[in-house]
Coordinates of C-alpha atoms in Angstrom, one line a residue:
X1 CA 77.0 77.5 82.4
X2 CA 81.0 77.3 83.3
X3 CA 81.0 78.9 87.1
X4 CA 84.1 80.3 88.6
X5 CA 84.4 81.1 92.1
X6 CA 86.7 83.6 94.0
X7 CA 88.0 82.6 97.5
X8 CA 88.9 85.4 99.7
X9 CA 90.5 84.6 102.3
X10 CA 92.8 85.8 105.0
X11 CA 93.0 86.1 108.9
X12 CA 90.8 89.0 110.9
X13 CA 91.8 91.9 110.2
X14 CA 93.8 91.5 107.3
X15 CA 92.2 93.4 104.0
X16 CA 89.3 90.8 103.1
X17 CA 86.5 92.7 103.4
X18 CA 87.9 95.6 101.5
X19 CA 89.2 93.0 99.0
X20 CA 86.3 91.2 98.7
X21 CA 84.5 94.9 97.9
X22 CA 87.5 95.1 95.2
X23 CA 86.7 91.7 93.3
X24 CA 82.7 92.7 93.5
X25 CA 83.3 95.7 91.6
X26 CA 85.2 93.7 89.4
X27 CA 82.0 91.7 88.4
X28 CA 82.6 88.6 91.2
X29 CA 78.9 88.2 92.1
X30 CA 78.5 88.3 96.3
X31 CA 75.0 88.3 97.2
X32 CA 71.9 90.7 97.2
X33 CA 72.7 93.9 99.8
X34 CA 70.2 91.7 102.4
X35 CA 72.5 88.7 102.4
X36 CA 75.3 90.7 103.0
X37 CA 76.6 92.1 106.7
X38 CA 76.8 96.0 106.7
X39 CA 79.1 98.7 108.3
X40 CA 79.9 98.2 112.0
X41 CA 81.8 100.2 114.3
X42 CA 85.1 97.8 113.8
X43 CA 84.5 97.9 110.1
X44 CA 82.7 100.9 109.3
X45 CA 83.5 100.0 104.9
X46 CA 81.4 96.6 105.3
X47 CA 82.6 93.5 105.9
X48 CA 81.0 92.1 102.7
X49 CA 80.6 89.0 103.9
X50 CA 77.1 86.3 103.4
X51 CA 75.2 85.9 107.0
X52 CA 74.5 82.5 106.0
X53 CA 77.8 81.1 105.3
X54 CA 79.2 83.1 108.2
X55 CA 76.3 80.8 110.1
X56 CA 77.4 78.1 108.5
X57 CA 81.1 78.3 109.0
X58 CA 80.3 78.6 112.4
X59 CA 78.1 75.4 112.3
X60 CA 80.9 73.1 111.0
X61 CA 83.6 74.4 113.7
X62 CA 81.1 74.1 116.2
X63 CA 80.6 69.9 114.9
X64 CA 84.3 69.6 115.5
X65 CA 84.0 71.3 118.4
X66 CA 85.5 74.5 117.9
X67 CA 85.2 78.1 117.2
X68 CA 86.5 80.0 114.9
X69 CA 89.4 82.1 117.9
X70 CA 90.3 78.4 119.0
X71 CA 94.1 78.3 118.3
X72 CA 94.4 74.6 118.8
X73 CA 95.3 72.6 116.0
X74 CA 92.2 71.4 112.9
X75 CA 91.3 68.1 113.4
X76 CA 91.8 66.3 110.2
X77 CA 88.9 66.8 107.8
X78 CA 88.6 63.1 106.1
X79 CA 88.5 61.5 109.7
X80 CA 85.3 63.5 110.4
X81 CA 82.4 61.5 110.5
X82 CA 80.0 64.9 109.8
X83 CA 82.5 66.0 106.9
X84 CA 79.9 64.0 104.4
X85 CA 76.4 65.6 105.9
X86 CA 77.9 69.4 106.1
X87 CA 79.5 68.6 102.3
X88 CA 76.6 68.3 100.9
X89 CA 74.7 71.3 102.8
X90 CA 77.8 73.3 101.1
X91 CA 76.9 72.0 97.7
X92 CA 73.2 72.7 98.0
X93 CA 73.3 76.3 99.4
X94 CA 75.9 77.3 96.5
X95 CA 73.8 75.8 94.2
X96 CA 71.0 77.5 95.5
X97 CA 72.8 80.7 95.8
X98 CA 75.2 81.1 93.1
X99 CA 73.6 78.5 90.3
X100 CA 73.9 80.9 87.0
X101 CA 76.7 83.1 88.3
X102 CA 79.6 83.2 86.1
X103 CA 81.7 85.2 88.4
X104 CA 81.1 84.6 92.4
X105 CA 83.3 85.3 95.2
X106 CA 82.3 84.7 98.9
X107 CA 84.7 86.2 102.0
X108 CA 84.9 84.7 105.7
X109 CA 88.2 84.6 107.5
X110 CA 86.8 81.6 108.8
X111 CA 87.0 79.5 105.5
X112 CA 91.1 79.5 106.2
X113 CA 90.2 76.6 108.7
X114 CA 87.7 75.0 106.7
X115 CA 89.3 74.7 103.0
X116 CA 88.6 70.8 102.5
X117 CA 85.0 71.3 103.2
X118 CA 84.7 74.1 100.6
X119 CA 87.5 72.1 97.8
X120 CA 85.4 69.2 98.2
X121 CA 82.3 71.0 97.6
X122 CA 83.5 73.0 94.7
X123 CA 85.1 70.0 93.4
X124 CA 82.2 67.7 93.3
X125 CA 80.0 71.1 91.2
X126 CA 82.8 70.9 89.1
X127 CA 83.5 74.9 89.7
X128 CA 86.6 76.3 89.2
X129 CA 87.9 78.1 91.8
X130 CA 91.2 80.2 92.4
X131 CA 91.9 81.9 95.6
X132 CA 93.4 85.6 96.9
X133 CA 95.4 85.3 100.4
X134 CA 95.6 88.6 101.9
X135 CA 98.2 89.0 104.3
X136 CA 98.8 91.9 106.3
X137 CA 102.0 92.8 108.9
X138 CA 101.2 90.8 112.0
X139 CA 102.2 93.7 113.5
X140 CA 99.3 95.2 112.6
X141 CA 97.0 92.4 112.3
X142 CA 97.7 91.1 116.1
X143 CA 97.3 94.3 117.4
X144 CA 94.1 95.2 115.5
X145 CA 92.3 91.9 116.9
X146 CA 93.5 92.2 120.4
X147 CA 92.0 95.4 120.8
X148 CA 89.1 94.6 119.1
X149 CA 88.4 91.2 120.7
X150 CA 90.1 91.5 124.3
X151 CA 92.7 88.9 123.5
X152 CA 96.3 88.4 124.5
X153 CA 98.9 89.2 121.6
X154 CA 99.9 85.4 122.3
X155 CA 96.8 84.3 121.3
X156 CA 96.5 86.7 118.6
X157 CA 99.8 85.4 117.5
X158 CA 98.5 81.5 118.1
X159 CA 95.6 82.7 115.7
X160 CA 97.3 84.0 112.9
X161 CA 99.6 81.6 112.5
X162 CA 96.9 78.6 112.0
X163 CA 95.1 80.7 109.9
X164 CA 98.2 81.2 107.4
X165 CA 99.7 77.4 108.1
X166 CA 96.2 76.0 107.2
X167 CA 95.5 78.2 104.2
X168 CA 98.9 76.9 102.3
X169 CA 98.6 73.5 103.9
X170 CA 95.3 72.7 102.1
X171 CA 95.1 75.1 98.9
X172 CA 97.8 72.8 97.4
X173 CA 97.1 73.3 94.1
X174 CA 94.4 75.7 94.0
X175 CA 95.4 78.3 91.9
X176 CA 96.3 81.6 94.2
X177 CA 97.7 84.9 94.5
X178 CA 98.7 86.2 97.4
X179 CA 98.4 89.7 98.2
X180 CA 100.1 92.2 100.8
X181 CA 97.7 94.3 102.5
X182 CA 99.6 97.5 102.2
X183 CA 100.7 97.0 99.3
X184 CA 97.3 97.5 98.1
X185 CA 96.4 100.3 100.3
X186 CA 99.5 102.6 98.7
X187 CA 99.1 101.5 94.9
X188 CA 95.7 100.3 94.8
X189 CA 95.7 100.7 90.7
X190 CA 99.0 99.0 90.2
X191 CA 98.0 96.1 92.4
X192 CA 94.6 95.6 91.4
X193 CA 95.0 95.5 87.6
X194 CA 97.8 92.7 88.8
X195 CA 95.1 91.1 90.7
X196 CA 92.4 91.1 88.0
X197 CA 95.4 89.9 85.6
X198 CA 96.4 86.6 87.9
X199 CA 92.8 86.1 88.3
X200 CA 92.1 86.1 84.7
X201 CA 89.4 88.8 84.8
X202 CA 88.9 91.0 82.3
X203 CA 88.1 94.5 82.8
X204 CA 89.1 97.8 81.6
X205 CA 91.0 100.8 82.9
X206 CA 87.6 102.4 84.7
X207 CA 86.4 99.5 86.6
X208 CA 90.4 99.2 87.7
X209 CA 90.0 103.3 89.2
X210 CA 86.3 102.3 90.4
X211 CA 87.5 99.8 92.5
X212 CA 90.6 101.3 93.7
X213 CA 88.5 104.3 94.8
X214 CA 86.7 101.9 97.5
X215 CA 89.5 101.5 99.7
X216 CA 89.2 104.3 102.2
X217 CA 92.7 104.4 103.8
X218 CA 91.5 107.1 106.9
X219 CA 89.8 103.5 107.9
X220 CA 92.9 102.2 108.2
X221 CA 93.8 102.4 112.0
X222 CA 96.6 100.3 113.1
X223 CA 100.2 100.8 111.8
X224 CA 103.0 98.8 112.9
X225 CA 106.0 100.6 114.9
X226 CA 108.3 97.5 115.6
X227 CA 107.5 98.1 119.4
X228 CA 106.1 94.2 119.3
X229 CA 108.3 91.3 118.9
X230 CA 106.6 88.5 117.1
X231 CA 107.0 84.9 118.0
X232 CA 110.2 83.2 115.3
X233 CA 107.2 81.3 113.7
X234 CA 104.9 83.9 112.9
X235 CA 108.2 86.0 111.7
X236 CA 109.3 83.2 109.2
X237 CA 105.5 82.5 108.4
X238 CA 105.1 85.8 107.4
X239 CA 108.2 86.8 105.6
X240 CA 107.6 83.2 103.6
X241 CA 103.9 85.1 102.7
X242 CA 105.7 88.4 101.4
X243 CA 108.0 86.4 99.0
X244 CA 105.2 84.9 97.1
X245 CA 103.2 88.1 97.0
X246 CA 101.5 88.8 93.7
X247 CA 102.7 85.3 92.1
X248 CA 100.1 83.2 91.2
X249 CA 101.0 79.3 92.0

């Protein structure tokens, strides 16, 4: 059976829990409710989000000697002499987990720094994947982590920005749409029928208002005031982001 896969991904606290909610109810397959992380108090919609590949992202950063808030730069992947071993423990649990899954998505933030090992994987199942960047104002995003985590806005900043350089460094040709975050919170419809359109899902007019009921904008607790100023990188970084928004490449 043809598999497609849905990659969600995104820096902390940028929409990819709620939109990894979204694409479930549009028929992307996640996991049972067991292999899923619930509600917590710094996401109390879910993060939707698989324990074990959450594990297991935090398995291969650890073998290069990392964690997933290191802002240093990725070593390269190909130089790696573990890249092999934790390649094929990525094909074998998504064949174990999503073998006979038309439709699948998974969500980690933490996937933006390890896209060779999941292209290499997907590529040697032969699944077709296509990818949804969510990007959210910095603004908003830095500020939500730093009070959530007890970091610096530098390192915040230093955060986002390899999260966003990595992601369109390695998708290449992947096809992807990216995705502003508040775009989606103040016209979910209109910018979740685009979504389903770019990813080539097909579904009708009710699942479009079922998912757009999910996102619960009270949640929604950070909103930027220009009182920051954000490093020239991150600026350009981002406003690059916003001018591919919604195109699919």
């Amino acid at each position: 059976m043809k598999s497609r896969a849905v990659a969600i991904l995104g820096m902390h606290r940028c929409g990819t829990s709620m939109t990894a909610r979204i694409v479930n109810l549009l028929g992307a397959y996640l996991g049972r409710e067991e292999d899923l992380m619930g509600p917590a108090l710094d996401n109390l919609a879910g993060f939707w989000e698989r324990w074990d590949l959450m594990e297991f992202h935090d398995k291969a950063l650890q073998s290069m000697g990392r964690t997933w808030d290191d802002p240093s730069p990725t070593p390269d992947w190909g130089a790696l002499p573990q890249a092999p071993n934790l390649e094929r423990e990525l094909i074998a649990k998504v064949e174990d987990v999503f073998t006979g899954r038309p439709l699948w998505a998974f969500k980690d933030p933490r996937a933006c720094l390890l896209l060779p090992l999941w292209k290499n994987a997907l590529s040697a199942l032969k699944v077709e994947c296509r990818a949804i960047v969510m990007v959210r104002n910095p603004v908003d995003a830095i500020g939500s982590l730093a009070r959530r985590n007890g970091y610096s806005r530098e390192k915040c900043c230093a955060l986002w920005e390899l999260h966003y350089q990595q992601v369109m460094h390695h998708l290449g040709e992947t096809p992807h749409v990216i995705v502003l975050f508040e775009e989606l919170c103040s016209a979910p419809a209109v910018q979740i029928e685009k979504l389903a359109s770019a990813l080539e899902i097909c579904v009708d007019e009710k699942a479009i208002a079922n998912a757009a009921r999910s996102i619960m904008p009270d949640l929604i607790h950070s909103h930027s005031r220009g009182k920051y100023r954000l490093p020239v990188q991150v600026e350009e970084t981002y406003e690059l982001l916003r001018k591919k928004a919604l195109r699919l490449k």
